[in-house]
mmCIF file of C-alpha atoms and ligand atoms in Angstrom:
data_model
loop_
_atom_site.group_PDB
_atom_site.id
_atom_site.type_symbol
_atom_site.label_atom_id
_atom_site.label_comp_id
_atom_site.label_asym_id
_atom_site.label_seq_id
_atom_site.Cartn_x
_atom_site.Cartn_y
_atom_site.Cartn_z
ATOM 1 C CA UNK Q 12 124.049 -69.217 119.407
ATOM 2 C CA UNK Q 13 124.117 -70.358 122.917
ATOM 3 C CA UNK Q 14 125.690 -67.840 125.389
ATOM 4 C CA UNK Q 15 125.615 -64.069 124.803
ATOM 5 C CA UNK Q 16 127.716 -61.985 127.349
ATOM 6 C CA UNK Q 17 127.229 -57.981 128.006
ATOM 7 C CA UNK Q 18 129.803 -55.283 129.251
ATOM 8 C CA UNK Q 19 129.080 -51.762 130.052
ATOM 9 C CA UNK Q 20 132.330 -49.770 129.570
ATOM 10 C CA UNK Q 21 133.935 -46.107 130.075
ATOM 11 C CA UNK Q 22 132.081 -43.508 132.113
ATOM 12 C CA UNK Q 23 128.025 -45.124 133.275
ATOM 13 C CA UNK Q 24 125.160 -43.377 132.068
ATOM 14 C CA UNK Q 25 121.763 -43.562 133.326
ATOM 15 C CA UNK Q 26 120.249 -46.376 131.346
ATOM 16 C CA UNK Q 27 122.936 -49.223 130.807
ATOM 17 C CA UNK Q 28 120.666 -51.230 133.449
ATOM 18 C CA UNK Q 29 117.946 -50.997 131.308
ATOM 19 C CA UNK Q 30 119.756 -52.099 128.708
ATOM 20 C CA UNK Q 31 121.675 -54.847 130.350
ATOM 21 C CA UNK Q 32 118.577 -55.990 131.443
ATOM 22 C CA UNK Q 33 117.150 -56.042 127.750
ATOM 23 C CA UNK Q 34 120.004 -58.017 126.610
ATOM 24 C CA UNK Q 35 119.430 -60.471 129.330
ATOM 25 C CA UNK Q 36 115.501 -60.676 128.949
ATOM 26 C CA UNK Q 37 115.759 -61.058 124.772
ATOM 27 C CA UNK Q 38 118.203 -63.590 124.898
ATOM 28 C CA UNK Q 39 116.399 -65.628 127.651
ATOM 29 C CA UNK Q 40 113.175 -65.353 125.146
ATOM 30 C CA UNK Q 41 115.325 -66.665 122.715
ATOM 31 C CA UNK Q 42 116.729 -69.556 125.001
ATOM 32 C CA UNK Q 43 119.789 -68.507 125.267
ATOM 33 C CA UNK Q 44 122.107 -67.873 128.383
ATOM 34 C CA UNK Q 45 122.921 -64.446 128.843
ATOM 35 C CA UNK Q 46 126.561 -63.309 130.816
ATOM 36 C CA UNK Q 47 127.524 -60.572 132.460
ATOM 37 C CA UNK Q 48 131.291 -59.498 132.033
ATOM 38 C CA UNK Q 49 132.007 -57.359 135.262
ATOM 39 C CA UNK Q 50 133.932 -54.326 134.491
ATOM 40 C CA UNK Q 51 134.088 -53.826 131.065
ATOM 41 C CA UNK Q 52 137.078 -54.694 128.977
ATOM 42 C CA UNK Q 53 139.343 -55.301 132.021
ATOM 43 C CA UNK Q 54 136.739 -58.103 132.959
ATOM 44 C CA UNK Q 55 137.555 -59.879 129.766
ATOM 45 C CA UNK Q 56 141.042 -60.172 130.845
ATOM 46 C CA UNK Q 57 140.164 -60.701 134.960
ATOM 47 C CA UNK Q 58 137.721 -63.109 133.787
ATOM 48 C CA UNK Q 59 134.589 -61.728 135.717
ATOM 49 C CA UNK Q 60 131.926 -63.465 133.846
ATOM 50 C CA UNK Q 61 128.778 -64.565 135.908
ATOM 51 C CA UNK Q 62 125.294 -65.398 134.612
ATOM 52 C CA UNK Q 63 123.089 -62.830 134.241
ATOM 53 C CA UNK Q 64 119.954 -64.330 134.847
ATOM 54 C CA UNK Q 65 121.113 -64.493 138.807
ATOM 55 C CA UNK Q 66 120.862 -60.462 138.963
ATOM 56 C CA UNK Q 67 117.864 -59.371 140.416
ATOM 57 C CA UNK Q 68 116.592 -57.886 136.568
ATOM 58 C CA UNK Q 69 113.041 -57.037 138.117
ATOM 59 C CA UNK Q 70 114.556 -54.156 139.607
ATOM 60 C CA UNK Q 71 116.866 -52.901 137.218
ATOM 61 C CA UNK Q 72 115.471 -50.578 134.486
ATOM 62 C CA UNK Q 73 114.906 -47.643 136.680
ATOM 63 C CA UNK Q 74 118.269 -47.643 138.203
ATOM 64 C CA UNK Q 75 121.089 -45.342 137.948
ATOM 65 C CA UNK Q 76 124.806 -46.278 137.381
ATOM 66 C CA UNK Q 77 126.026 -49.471 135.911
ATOM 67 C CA UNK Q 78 125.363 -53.157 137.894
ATOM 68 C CA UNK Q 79 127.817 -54.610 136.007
ATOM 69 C CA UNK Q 80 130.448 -51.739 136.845
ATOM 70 C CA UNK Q 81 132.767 -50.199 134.610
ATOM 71 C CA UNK Q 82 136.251 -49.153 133.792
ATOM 72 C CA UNK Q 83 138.799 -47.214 132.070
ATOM 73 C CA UNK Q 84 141.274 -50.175 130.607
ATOM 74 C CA UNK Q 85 143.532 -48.317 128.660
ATOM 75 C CA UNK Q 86 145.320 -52.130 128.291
ATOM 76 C CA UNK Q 87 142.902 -52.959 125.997
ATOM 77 C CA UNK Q 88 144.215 -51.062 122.748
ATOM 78 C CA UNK Q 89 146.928 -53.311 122.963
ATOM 79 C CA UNK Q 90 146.297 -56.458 120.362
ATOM 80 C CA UNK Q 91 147.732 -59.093 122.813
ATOM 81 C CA UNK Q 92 145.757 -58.010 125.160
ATOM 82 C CA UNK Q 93 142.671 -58.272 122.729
ATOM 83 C CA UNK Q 94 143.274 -61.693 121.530
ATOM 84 C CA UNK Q 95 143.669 -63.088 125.430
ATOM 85 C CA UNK Q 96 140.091 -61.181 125.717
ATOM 86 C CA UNK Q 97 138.824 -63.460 122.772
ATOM 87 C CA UNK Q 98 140.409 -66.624 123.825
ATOM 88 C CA UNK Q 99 138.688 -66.013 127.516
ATOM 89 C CA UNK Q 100 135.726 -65.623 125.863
ATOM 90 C CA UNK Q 101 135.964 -68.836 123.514
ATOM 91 C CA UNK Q 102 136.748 -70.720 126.901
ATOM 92 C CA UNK Q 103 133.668 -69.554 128.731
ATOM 93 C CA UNK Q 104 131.519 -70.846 125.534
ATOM 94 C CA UNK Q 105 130.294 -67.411 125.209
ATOM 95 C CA UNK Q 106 129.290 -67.094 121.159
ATOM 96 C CA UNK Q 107 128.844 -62.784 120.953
ATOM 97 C CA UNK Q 108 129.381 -59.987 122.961
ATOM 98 C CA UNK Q 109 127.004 -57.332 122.905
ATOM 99 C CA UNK Q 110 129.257 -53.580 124.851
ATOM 100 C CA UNK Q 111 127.555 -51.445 125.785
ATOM 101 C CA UNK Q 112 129.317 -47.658 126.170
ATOM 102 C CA UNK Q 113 130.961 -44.376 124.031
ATOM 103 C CA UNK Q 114 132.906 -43.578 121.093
ATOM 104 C CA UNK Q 115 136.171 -45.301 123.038
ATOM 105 C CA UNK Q 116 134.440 -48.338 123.890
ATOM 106 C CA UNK Q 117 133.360 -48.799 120.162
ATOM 107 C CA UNK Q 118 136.644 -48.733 119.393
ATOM 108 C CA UNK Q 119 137.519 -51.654 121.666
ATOM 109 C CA UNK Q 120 134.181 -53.812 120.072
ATOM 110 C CA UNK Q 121 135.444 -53.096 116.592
ATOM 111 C CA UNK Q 122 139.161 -54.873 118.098
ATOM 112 C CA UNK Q 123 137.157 -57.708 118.657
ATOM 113 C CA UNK Q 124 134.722 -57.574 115.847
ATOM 114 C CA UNK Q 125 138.187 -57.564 113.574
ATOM 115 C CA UNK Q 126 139.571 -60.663 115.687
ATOM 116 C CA UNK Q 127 136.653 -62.369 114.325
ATOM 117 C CA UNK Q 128 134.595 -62.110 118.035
ATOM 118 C CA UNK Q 129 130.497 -61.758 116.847
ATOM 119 C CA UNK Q 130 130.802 -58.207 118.701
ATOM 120 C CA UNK Q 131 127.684 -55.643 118.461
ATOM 121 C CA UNK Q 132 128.087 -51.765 120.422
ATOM 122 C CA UNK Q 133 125.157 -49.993 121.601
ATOM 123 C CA UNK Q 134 125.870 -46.643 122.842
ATOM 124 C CA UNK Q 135 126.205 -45.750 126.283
ATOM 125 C CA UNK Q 136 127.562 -42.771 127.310
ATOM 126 C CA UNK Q 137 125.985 -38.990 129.078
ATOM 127 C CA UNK Q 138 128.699 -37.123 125.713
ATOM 128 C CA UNK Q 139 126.352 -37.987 122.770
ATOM 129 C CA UNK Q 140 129.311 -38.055 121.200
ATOM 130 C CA UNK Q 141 128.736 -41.350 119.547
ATOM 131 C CA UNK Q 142 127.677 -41.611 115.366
ATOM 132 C CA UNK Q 143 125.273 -43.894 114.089
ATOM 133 C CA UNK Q 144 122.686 -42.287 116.557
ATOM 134 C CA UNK Q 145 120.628 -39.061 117.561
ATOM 135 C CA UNK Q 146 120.886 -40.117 120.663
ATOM 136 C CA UNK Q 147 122.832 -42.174 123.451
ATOM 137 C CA UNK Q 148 121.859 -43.629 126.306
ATOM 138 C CA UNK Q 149 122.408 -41.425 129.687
ATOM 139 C CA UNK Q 150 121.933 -38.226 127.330
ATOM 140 C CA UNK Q 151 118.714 -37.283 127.997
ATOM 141 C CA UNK Q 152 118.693 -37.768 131.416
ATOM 142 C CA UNK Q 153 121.945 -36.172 132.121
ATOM 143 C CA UNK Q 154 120.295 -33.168 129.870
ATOM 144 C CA UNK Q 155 117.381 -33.366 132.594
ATOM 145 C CA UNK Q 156 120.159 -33.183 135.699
ATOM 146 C CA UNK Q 157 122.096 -30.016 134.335
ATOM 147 C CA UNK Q 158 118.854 -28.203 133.414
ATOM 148 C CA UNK Q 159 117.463 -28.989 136.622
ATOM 149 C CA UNK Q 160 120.676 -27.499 138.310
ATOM 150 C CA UNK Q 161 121.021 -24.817 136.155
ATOM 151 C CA UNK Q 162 117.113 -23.175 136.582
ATOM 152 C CA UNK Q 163 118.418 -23.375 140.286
ATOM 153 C CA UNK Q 164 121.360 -21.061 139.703
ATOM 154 C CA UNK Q 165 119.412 -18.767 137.642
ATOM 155 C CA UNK Q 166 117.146 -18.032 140.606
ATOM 156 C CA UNK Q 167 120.273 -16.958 142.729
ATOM 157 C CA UNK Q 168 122.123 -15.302 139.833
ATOM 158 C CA UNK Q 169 118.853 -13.457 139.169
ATOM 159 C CA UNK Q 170 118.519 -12.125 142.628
ATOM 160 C CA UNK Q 171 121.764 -10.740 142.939
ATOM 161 C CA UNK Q 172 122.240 -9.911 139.471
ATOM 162 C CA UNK Q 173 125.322 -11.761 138.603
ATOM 163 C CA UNK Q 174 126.910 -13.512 136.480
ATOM 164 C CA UNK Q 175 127.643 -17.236 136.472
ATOM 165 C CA UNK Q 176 129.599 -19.655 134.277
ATOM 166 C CA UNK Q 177 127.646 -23.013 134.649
ATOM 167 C CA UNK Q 178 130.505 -25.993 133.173
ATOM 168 C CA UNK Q 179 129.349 -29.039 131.887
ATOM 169 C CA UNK Q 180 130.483 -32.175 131.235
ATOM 170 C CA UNK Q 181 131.010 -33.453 127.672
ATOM 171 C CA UNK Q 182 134.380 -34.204 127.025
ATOM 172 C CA UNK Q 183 135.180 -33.053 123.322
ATOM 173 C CA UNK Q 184 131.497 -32.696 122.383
ATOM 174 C CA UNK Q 185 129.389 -29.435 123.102
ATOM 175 C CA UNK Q 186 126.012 -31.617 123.098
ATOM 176 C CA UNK Q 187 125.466 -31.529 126.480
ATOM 177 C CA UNK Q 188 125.831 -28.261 127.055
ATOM 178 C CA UNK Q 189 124.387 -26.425 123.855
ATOM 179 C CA UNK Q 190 121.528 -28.864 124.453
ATOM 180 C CA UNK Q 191 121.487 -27.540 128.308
ATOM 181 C CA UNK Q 192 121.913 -24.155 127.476
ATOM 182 C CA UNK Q 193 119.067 -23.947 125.207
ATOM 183 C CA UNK Q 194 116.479 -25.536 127.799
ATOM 184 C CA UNK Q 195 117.832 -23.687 130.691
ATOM 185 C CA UNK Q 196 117.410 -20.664 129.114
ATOM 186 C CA UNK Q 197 120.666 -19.603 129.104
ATOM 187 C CA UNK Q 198 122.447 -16.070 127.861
ATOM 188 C CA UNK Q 199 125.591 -18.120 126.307
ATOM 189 C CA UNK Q 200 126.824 -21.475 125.305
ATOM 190 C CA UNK Q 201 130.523 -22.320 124.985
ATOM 191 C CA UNK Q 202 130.874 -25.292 123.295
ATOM 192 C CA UNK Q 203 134.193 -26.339 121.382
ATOM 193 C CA UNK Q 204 132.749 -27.074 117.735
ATOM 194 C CA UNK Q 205 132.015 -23.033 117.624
ATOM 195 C CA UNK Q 206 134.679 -20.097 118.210
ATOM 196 C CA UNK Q 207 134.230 -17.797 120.777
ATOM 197 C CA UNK Q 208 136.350 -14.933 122.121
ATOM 198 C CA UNK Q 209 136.173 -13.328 126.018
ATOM 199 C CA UNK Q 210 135.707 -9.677 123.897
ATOM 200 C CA UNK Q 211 132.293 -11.247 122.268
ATOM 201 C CA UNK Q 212 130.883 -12.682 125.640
ATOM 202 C CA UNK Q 213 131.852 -9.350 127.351
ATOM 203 C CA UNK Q 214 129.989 -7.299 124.541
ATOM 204 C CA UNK Q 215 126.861 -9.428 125.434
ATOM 205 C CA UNK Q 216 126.981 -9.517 128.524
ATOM 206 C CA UNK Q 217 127.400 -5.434 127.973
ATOM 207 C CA UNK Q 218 124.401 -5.087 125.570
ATOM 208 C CA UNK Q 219 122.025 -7.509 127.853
ATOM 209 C CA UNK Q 220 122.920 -4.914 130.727
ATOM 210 C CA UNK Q 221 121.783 -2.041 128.459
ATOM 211 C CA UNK Q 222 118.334 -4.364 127.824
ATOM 212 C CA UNK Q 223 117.739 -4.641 131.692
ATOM 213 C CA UNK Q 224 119.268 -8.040 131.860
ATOM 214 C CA UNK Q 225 122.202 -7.919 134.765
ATOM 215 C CA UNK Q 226 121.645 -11.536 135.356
ATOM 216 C CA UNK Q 227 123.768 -13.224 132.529
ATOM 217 C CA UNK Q 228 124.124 -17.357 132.570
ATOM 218 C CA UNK Q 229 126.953 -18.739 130.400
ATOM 219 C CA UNK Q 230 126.899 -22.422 130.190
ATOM 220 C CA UNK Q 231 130.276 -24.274 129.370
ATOM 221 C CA UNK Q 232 131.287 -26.548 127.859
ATOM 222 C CA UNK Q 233 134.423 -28.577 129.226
ATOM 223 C CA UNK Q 234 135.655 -29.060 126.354
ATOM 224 C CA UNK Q 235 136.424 -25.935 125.915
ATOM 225 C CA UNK Q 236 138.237 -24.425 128.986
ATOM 226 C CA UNK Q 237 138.003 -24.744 132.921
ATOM 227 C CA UNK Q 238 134.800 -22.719 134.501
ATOM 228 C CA UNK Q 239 137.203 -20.619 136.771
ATOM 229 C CA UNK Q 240 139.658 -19.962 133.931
ATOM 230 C CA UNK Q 241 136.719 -18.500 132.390
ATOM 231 C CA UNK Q 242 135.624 -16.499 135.376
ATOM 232 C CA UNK Q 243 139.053 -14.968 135.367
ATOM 233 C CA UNK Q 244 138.837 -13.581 132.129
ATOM 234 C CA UNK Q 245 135.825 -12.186 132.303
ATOM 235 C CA UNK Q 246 136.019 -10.427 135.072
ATOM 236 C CA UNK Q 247 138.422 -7.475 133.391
ATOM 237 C CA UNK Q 248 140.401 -7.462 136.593
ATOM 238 C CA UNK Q 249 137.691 -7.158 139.228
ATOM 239 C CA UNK Q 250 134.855 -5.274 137.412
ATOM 240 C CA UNK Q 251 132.449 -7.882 137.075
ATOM 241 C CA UNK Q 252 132.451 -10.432 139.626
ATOM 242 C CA UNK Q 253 131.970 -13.923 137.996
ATOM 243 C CA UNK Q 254 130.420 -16.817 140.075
ATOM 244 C CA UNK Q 255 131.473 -20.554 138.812
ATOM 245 C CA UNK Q 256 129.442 -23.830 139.406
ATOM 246 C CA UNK Q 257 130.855 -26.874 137.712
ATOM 247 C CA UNK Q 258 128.110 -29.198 137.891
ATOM 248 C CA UNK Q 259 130.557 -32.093 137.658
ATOM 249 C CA UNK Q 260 129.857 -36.185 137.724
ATOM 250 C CA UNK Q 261 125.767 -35.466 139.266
ATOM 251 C CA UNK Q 262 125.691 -35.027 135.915
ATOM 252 C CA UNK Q 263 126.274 -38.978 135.413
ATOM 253 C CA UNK Q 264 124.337 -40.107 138.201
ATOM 254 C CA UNK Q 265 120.660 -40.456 138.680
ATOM 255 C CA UNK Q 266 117.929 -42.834 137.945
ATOM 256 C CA UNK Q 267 117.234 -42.871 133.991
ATOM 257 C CA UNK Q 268 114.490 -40.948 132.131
ATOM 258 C CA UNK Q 269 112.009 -42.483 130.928
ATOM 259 C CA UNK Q 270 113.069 -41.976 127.280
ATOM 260 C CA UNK Q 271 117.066 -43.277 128.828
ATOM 261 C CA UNK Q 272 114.974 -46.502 129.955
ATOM 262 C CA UNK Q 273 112.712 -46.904 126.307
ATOM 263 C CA UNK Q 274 115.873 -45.910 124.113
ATOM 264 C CA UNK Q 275 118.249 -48.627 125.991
ATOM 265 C CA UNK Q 276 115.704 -51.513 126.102
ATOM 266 C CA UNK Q 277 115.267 -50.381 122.405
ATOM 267 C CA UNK Q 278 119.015 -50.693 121.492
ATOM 268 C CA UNK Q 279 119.655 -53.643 123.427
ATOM 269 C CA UNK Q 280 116.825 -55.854 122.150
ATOM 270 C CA UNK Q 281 118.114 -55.058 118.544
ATOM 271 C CA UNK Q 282 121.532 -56.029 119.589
ATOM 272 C CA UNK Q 283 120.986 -59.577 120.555
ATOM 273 C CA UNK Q 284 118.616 -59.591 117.448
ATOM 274 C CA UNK Q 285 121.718 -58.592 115.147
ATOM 275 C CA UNK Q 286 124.002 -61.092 116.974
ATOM 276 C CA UNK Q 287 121.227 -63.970 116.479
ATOM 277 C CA UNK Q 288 121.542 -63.250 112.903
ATOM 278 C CA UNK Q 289 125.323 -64.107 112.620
ATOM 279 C CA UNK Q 290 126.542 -59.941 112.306
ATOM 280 C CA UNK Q 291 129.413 -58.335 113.821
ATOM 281 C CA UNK Q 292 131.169 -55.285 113.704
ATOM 282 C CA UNK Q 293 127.753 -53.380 113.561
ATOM 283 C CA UNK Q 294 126.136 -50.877 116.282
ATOM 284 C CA UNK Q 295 122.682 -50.619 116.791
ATOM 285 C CA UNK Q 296 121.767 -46.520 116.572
ATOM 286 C CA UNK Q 297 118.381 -44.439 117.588
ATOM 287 C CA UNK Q 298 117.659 -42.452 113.767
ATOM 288 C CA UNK Q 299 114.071 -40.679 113.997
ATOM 289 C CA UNK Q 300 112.800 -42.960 116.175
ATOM 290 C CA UNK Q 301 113.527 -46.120 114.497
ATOM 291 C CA UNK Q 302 117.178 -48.342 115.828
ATOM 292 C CA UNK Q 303 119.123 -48.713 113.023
ATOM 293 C CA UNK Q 304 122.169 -50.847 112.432
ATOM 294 C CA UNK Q 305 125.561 -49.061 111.305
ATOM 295 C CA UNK Q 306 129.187 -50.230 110.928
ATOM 296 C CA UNK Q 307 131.157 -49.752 113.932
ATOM 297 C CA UNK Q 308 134.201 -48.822 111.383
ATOM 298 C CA UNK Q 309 131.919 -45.989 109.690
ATOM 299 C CA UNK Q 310 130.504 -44.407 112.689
ATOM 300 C CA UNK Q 311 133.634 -44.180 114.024
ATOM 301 C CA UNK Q 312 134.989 -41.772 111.029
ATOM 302 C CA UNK Q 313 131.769 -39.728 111.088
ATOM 303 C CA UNK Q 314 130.420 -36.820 112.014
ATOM 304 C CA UNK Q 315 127.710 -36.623 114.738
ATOM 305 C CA UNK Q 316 124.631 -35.264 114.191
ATOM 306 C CA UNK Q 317 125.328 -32.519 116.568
ATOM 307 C CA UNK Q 318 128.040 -31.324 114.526
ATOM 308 C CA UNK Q 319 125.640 -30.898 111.400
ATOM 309 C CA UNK Q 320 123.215 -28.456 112.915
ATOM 310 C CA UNK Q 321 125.768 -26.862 114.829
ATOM 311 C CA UNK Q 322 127.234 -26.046 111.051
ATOM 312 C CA UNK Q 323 123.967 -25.332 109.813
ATOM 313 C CA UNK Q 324 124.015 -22.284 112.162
ATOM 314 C CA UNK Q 325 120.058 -22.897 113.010
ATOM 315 C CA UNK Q 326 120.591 -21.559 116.616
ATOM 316 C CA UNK Q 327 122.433 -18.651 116.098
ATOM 317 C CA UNK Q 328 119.893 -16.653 116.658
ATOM 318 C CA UNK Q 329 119.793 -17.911 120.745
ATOM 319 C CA UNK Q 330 123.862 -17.289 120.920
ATOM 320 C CA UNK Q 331 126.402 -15.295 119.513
HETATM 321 N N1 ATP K 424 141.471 -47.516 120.342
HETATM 322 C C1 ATP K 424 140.981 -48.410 121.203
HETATM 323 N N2 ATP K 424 141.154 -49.735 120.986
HETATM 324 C C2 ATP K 424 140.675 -50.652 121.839
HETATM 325 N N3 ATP K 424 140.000 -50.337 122.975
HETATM 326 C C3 ATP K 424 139.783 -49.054 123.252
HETATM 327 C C4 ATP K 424 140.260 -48.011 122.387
HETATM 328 N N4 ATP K 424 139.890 -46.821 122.926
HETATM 329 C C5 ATP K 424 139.232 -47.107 124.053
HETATM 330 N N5 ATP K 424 139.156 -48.435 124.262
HETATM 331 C C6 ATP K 424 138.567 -49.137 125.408
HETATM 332 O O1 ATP K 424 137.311 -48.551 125.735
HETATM 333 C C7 ATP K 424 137.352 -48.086 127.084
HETATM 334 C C8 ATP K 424 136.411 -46.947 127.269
HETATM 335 O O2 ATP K 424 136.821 -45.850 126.458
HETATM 336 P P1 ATP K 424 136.679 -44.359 127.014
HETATM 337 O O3 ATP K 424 137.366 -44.259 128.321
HETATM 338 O O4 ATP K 424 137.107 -43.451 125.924
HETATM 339 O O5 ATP K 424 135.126 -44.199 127.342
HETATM 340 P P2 ATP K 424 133.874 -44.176 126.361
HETATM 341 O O6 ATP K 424 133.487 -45.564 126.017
HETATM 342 O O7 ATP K 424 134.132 -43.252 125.223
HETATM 343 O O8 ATP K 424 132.765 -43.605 127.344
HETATM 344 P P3 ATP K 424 132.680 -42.117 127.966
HETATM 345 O O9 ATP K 424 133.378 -41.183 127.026
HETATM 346 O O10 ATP K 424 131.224 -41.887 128.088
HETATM 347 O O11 ATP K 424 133.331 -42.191 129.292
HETATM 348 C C9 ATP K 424 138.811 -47.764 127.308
HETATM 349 O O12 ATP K 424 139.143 -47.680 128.666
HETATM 350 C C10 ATP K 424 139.469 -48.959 126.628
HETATM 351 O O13 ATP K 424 139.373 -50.102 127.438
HETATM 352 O O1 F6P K 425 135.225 -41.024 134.834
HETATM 353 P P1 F6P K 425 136.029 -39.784 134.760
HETATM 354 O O2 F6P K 425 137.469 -40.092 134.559
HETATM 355 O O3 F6P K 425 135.773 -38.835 135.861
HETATM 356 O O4 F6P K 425 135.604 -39.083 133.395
HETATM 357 C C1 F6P K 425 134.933 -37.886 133.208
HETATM 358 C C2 F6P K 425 134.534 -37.837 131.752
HETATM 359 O O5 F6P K 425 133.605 -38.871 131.525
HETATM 360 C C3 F6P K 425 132.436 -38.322 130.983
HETATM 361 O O6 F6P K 425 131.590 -38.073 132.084
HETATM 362 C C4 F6P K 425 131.745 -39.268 130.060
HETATM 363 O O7 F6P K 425 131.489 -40.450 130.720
HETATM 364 C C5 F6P K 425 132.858 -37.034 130.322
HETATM 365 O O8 F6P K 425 131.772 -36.172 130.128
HETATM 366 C C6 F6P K 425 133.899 -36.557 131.297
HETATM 367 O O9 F6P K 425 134.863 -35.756 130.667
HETATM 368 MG MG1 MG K 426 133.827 -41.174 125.060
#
């Protein structure tokens, strides 16, 4: 193997520096030239391929955002447009691909991986919503960014004893915000893997009143509903008065945790490793500590972790 080239791809999250720069670093150690394809899949078509080694990677890990940029290349289901991506890559010399991003870009490495491309996924992406891993990179600090915002609002909802629905980014996947909501404290989450109805959250919010508690912090999911849709039912036409903060893309910004930085470098080493060896088709997890190497075909049909403890109902006892 001579020439390993890197994409980051779909939304950024906090870490895919750290992990581009891994990539880069290992395969250097390992004498071989490391790429950077600019803009994710749309770069294999646009042919932005540069060598890595002439980014500044000394101050990388601890940056937010992706260097490489990203995109959304919806193109890129399409098999033509797949097998140009290949034959771009064959002309450049490059021998794998290591992508780096969420449950969508997997798809796109598996495209490859099946077009016989040496093509290895780590996962990138703020959702979580990725298998083969307890965690993704951008999670935990995204985690860190909503809690932070979310202690703030409880100070003002606490002094003026209202309540707020907080909404969160996750797409499809409650991770983020059940994850938020626990941390922050919170009265409620609304997440879409459990059912909820307006009657329940008004009942709580009724008995916390009768406890003392007229502060009441609902954290939400986007997944689920908008935060001002939300508001509007649960205000019961002007009796309560419902504030909304939708924390919005902060939540994807930001310089990565330290655990982002540690998981990604992690990930990332292990990738080149499993490319060196002649694999493909496989992404590189974080399972109790240890990376782990799944099928990008399996992952894809599974279930997250999340939605295993969510079903083993461990946290009802914190929400209704
Ligand atoms: N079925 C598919 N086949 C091939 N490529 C795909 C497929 N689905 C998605 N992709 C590629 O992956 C890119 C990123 O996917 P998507 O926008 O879903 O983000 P993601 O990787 O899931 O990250 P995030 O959800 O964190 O933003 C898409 O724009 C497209 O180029
Ligand atoms: O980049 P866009 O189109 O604003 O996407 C927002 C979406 O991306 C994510 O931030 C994940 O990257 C989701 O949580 C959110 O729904
Ligand atoms: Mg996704």
């Amino acid at each position: 193997m001579k020439k390993i080239a890197v994409l980051t791809s779909g939304g950024d999250s906090p870490g895919m520096n750290a992990a581009v720069r891994s990539v880069a670093l290992k395969a250097n150690y390992h004498q071989i030239e490391p790429v950077a394809v600019q803009y994710g899949y749309k770069g294999l078509i646009d042919k932005n391929f540069l060598p890595l080694m002439n980014y500044n990677l000394g101050d990388m890990v601890h940056t937010g955002g992706t260097k490489l940029f990203t995109s959304r290349f919806p193109e890129f289901t399409d098999q033509v447009v797949q097998e140009e991506a290949v034959s771009n890559l064959k002309n450049e010399n490059i021998d794998g691909l290591v992508v780096i991003g969420g449950d969508g870009s997997y798809k796109g490495a598996q495209a490859l991986a099946d077009l016989g491309f040496p093509t290895v996924a780590i996962p990138g992406t703020i959702d979580n919503d990725v298998g083969g891993t307890d965690f993704s990179i951008g999670f935990d600090t995204a985690i860190n960014t909503a809690v932070d915002a979310i202690d703030k609002i409880r100070d003002t909802a606490t002094s003026h004893e209202r309540i707020f629905v907080v909404e969160v980014m996750g797409r499809e996947a409650g991770d983020l915000a059940y994850w938020s909501a626990i941390a922050a404290g919170a009265d409620m989450a609304v997440i879409p893997e459990i059912e909820f109805t307006t009657e329940g959250i008004l009942e709580d919010i009724d008995n916390s009143r009768l406890l003392g508690n007229k502060r009441y912090l609902i954290v939400l999911s986007e997944g689920v509903m908008k935060g001002y849709e939300m508001a509007e039912d649960l205000s019961c036409e002007g009796r309560h008065k419902v504030r909304v903060s939708q924390l919005g893309h902060i939540q994807r910004g930001g310089n990565p945790s330290p655990k982002d930085r540690v998981i990604a470098t992690r990930l990332a080493s292990a990738a080149v490793e499993t490319l060196i060896e002649g694999q493909s088709g496989i992404c590189i997890g974080m399972r109790n500590t240890r990376a782990e190497r799944n099928k990008i075909s399996d992952v894809l049909e599974q279930e997250t972790n999340f939605i295993s403890e969510i079903n083993s109902k461990r946290f009802d006892f914190l929400f209704n």
